[in-house]
Coordinates of C-alpha atoms in Angstrom, one line a residue:
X267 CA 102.5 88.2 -73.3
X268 CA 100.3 91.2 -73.5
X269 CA 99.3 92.6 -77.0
X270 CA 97.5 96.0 -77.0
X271 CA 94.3 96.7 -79.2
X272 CA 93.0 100.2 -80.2
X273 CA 89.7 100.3 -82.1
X274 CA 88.3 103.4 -83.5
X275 CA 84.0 103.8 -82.8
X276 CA 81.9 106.5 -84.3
X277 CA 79.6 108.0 -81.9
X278 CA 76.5 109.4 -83.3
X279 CA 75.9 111.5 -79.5
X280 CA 77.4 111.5 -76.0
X281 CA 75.3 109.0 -75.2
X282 CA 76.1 106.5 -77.8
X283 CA 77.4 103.4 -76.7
X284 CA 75.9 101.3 -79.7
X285 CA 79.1 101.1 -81.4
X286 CA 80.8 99.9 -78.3
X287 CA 78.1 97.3 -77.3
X288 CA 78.1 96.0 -81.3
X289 CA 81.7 95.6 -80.9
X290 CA 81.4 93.5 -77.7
X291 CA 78.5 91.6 -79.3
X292 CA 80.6 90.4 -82.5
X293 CA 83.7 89.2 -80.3
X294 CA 86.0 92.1 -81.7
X295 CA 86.3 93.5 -78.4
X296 CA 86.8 92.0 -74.7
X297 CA 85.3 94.1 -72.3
X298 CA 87.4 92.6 -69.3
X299 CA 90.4 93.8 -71.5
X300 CA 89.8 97.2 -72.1
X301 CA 91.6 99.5 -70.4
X302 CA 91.1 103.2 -71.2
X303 CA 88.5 104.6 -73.5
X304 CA 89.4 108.2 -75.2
X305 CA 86.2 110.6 -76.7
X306 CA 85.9 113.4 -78.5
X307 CA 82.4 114.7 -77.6
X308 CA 80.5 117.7 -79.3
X309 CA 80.0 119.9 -76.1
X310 CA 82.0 123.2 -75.7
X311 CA 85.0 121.9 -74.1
X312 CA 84.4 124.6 -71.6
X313 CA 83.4 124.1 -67.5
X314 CA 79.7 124.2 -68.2
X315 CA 80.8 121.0 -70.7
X316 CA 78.0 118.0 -69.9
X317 CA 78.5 115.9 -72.6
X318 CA 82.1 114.9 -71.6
X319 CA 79.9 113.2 -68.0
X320 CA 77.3 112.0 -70.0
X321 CA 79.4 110.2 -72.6
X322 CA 81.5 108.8 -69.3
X323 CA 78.0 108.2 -67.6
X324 CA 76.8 105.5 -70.8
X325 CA 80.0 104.1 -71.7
X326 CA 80.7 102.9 -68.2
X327 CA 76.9 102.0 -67.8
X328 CA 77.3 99.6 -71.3
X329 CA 81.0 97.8 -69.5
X330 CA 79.0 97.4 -66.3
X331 CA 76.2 95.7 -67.8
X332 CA 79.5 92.9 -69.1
X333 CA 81.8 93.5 -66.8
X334 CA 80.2 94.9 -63.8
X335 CA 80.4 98.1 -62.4
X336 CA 83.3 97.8 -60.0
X337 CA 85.5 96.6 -63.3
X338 CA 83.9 99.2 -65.0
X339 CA 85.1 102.1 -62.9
X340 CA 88.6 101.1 -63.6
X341 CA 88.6 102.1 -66.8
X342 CA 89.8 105.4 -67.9
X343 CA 87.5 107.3 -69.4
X344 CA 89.6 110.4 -71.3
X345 CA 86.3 113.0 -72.3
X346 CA 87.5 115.7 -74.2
X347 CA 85.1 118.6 -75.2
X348 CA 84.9 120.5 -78.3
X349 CA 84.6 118.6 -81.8
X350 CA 84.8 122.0 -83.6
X351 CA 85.1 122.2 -87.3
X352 CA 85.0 118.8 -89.1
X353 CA 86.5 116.7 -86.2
X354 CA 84.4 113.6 -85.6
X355 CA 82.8 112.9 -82.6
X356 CA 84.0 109.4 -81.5
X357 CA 85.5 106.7 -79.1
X358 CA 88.8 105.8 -78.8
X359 CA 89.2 102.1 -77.0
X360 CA 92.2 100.6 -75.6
X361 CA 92.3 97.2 -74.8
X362 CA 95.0 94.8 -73.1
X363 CA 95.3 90.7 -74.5
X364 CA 97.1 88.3 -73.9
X365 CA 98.9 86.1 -76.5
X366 CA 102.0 85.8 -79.1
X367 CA 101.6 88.6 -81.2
X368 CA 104.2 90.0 -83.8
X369 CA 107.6 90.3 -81.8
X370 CA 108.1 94.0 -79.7
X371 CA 108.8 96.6 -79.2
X372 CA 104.8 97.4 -79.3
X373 CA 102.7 99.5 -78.3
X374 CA 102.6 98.8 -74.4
X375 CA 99.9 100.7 -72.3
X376 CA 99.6 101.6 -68.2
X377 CA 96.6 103.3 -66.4
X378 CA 96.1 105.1 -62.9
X379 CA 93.4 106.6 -61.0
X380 CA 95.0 108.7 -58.5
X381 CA 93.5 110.3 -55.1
X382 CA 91.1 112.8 -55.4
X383 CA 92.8 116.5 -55.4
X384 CA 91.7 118.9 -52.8
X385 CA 91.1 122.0 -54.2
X386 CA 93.8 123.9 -52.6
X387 CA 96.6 121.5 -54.2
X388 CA 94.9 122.2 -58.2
X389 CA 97.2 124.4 -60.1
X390 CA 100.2 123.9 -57.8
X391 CA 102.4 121.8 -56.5
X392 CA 100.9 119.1 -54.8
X393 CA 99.1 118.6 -58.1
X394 CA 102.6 118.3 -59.9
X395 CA 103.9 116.0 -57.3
X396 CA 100.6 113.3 -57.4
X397 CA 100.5 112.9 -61.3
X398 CA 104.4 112.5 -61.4
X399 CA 103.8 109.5 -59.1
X400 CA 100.8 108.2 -61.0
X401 CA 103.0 108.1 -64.3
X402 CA 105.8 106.6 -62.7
X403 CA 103.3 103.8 -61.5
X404 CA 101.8 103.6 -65.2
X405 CA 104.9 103.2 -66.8
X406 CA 105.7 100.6 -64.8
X407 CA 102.2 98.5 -65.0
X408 CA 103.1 98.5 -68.9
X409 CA 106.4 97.8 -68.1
X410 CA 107.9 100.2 -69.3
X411 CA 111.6 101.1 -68.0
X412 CA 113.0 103.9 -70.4
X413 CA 110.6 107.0 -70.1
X414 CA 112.7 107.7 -73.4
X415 CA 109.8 104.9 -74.3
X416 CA 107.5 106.8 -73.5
X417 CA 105.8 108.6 -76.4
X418 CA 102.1 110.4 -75.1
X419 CA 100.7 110.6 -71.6
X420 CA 96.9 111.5 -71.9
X421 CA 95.2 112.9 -68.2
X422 CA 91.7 113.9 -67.3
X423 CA 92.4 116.3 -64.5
X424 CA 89.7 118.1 -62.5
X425 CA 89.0 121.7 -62.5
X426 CA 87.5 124.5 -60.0
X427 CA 83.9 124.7 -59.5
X428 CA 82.1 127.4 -57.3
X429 CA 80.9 124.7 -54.7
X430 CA 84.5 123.4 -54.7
X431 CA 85.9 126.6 -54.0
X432 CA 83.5 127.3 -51.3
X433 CA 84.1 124.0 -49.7
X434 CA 87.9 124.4 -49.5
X435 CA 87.5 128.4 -48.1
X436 CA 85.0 127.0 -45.9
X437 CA 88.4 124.5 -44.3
X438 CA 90.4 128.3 -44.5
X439 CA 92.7 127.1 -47.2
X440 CA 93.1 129.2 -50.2
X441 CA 93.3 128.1 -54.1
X442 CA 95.0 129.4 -56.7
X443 CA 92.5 130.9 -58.8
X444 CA 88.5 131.8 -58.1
X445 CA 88.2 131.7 -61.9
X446 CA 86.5 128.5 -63.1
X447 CA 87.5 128.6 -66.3
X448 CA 91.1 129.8 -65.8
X449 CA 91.0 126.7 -63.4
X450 CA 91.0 124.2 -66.0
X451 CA 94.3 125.7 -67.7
X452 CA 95.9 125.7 -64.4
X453 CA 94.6 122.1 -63.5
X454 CA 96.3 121.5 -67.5
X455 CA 99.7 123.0 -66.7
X456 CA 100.0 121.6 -63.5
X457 CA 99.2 118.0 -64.7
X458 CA 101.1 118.4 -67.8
X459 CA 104.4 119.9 -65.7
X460 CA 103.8 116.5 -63.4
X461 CA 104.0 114.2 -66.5
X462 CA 107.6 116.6 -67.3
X463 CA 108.8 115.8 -64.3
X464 CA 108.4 112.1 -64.1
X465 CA 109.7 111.6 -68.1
X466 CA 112.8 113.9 -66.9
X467 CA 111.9 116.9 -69.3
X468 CA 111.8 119.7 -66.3
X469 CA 113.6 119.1 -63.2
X470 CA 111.0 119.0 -60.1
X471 CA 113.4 121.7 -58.8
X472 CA 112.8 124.4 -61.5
X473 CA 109.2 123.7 -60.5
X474 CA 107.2 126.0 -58.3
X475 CA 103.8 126.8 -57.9
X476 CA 104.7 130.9 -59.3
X477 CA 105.8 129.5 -63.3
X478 CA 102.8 127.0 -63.2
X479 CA 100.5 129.0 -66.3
X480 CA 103.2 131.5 -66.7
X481 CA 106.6 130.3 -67.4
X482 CA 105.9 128.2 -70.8
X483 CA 109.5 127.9 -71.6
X484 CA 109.1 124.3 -69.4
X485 CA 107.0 122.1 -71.1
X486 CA 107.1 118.2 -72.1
X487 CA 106.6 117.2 -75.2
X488 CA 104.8 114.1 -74.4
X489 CA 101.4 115.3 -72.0
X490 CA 98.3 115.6 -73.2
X491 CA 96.0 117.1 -70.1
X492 CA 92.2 117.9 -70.4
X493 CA 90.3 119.2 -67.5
X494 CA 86.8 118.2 -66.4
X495 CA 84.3 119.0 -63.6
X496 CA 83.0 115.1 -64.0
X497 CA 85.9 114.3 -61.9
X498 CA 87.7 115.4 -58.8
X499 CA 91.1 113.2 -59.2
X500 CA 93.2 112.3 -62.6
X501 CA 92.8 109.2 -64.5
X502 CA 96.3 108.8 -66.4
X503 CA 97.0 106.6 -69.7
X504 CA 100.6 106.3 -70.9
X505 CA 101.4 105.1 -73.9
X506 CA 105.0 104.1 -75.3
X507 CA 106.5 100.9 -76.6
X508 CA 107.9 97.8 -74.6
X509 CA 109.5 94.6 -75.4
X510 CA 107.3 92.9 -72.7
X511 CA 104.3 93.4 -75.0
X512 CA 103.7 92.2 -78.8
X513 CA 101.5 92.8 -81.2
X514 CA 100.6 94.9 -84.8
X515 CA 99.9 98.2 -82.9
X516 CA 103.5 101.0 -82.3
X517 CA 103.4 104.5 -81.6
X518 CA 105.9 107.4 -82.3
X519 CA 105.1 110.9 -81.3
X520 CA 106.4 114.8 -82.8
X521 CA 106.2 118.2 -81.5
X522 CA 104.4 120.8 -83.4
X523 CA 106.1 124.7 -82.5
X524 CA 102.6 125.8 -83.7
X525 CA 98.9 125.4 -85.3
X526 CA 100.3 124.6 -89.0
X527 CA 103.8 122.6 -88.1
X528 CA 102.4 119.3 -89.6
X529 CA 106.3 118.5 -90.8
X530 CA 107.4 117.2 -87.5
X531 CA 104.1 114.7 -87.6
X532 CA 104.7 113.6 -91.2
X533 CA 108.3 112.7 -89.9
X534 CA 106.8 110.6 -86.7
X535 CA 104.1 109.0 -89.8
X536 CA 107.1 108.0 -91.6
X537 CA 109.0 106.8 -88.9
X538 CA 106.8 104.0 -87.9
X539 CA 106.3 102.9 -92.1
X540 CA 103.8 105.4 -93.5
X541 CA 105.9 107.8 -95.6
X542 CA 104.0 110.0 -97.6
X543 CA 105.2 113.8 -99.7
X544 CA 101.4 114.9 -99.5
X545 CA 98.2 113.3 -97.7
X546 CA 98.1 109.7 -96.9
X547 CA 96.9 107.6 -99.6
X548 CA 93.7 105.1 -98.7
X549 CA 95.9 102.1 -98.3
X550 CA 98.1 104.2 -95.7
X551 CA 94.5 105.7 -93.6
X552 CA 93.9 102.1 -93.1
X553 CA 96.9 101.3 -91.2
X554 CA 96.8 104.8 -89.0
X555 CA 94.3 103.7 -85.8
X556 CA 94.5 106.7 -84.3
X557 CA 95.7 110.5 -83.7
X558 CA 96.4 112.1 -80.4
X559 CA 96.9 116.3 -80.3
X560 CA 97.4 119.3 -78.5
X561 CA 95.9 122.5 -79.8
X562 CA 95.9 126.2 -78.4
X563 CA 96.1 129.7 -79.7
X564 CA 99.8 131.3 -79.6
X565 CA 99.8 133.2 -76.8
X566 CA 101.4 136.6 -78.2
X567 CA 98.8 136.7 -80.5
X568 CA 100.7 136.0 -83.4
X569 CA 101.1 132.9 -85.7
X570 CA 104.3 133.2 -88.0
X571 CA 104.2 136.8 -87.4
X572 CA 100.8 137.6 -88.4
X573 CA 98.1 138.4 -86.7
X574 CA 95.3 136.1 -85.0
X575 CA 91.7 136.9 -83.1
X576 CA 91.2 133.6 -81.1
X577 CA 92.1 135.1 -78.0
X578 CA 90.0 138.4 -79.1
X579 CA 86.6 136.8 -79.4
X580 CA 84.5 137.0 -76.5
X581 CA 81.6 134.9 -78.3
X582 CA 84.0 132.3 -78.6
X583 CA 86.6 130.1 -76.3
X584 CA 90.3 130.0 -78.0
X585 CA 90.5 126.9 -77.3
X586 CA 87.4 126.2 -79.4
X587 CA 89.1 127.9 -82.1
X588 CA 92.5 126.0 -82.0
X589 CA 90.8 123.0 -81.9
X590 CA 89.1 123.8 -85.1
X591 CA 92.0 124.9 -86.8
X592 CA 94.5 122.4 -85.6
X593 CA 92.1 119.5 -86.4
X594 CA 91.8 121.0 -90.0
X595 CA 95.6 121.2 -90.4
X596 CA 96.0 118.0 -88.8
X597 CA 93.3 116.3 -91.3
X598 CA 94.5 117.5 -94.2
X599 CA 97.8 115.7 -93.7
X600 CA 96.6 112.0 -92.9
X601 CA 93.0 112.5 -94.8
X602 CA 90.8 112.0 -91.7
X603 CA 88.2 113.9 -89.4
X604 CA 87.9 111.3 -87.0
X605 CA 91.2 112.4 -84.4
X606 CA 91.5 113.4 -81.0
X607 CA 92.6 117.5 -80.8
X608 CA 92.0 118.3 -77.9
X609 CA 92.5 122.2 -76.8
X610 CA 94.2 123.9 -74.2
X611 CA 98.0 123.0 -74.1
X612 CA 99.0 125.0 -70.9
X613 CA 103.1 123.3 -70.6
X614 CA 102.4 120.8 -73.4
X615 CA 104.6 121.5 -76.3
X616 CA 106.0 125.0 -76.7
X617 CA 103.6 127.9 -76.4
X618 CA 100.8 128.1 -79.7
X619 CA 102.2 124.8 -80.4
X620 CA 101.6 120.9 -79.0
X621 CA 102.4 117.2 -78.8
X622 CA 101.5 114.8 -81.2
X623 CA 101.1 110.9 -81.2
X624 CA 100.3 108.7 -83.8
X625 CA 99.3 105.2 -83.2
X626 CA 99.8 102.6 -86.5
X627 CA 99.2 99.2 -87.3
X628 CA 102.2 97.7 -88.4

């Protein structure tokens, strides 16, 4: 029966793998099992972001030098930008065993790499349409049948670059945007609205390639999407709970409506046996492995009707800023710097607001 791992790594740069290889080296981890590896890395988070292809570039370098490299390239590597604020720069690795763990539900986990996207399809419709197929096929490689079971879906999607653009005008096809950076929210929304439609959140017939980045009343509550020029197709992890697998490891996820909503994650805390009326107490941070979030800037420029200037500043991205912000809310309530918050939540969670998972030894 399978039993699903997750270990936590600091990473002193992108380009530190030494935690991973040290991991390999003391038996704690099996590189033929891993399946997915998440990072936060300390570049900008923006299109001109390097350090989410060189982090990719050493990790898969390290499992090749194991595993080989065509193993390698089957894991997905999740980069996202932007460690703003406090947040820790660091690796998040999954990793499938076999064996009779604590009976199920457990955490259960399925991986895709999908067809690269031609350019004209990113930020529309065909884009919806191939990640809705690529998390039906994940859910059932972690066999799971219920997408009620399902609890995050994290994609690496790719985004517009100039020589991309050029490439696909040079075919005579159009895309949807000649904006690199507004690219990567489109690439975001679309990816996000695909993981809606295959969990049964929005209808694939209230989708259309006009509400993609503009009508934010449809959203799922369960995508996490961050967009990348070190990749031209989507690598898609779910995660949710199966009786198939076993193990020590569940999931649960909440829904904050915006940057400072931490109630609904202390809920989902509690939920899966780590109650707590302020922060988590040392004994309960041990048993939290990980944290998975969404972060943008309200859209109306407004945050419990006051004023904000993250979409004001022209020094500095919003999403930059709601990273920041959200990882310091986020922080405070289970004591820790090292999570995932990534920015940008384009159809993920309602608008200035975003998905949450958290992922707990039992």
């Amino acid at each position: 029966m399978p039993i699903a791992r997750v270990h936590r790594l600091a990473a002193s740069g992108p380009d530190d793998a030494s935690g991973l290889e040290a991991a390999i080296q003391a038996g704690a981890i099996d590189p033929g099992g891993i399946l997915a590896i998440f990072g936060k890395t300390e570049g900008n988070g923006c299109v001109n972001d390097f350090s989410r292809g060189f982090a990719t570039q050493s990790l898969s370098l390290a499992l090749a030098r194991h595993i080989g490299p065509e193993r390698a390239a089957e894991v997905c590597y999740v980069m996202s930008g932007g460690t703003e604020g406090a947040m820790s720069p660091h690796w998040t690795v999954f990793e499938r065993v076999e064996g009779d763990g604590l009976a199920g539900p457990a955490l259960a986990i399925g991986r895709v790499h999908t067809a690269a996207l031609p350019a004209e399809a990113l930020g529309r419709l065909g884009q919806v349409d191939q990640v809705a197929e690529a998390v039906r096929a994940a859910m059932r490689q972690a066999a799971i049948e219920d997408p009620e079971d399902v609890h995050f879906v994290q994609i690496k999607c790719p985004l517009l670059t100039n020589r991309r653009i050029g490439e696909a005008e040079a075919r005579g096809v159009t895309v949807a945007v000649r904006d690199t950076l507004k690219s990567m929210g489109l690439s975001r929304g679309a990816s996000s609205l695909g993981v809606a439609v295959a969990l049964g959140e929005v209808p694939r017939s209230a989708v259309s390639d006009v509400v993609i980045g503009r009508d934010f009343s449809l959203w799922s509550a369960r995508a996490s999407a961050s967009a990348g020029v070190e990749l031209s197709h989507h690598e898609v992890v779910v995660l949710g709970r199966s009786a198939a697998w076993s193990g020590l490891i569940t999931i649960d996820h909440a829904v904050m409506a915006d940057a400072i909503d931490i109630e609904p994650v202390r809920a989902a805390l509690a939920r899966v046996g780590l109650p707590a009326d302020g922060q988590l107490d040392p004994r309960q941070r041990s048993h939290l492995v990980a944290l998975l979030a969404k972060a943008e800037a309200s859209p109306d420029g407004e945050l419990r009707g006051e004023r904000h200037t993250m979409l004001d500043d022209s020094d500095i991205s919003s999403t930059r800023h709601a990273r920041a912000y959200v990882a310091g809310a986020l922080g405070g309530l289970v004591g820790r710097s090292m999570i995932y918050v990534s920015g940008g939540a384009e159809h993920q969670g309602p608008p200035g607001g975003g998905p949450v998972a958290v992922i707990v030894e039992r």
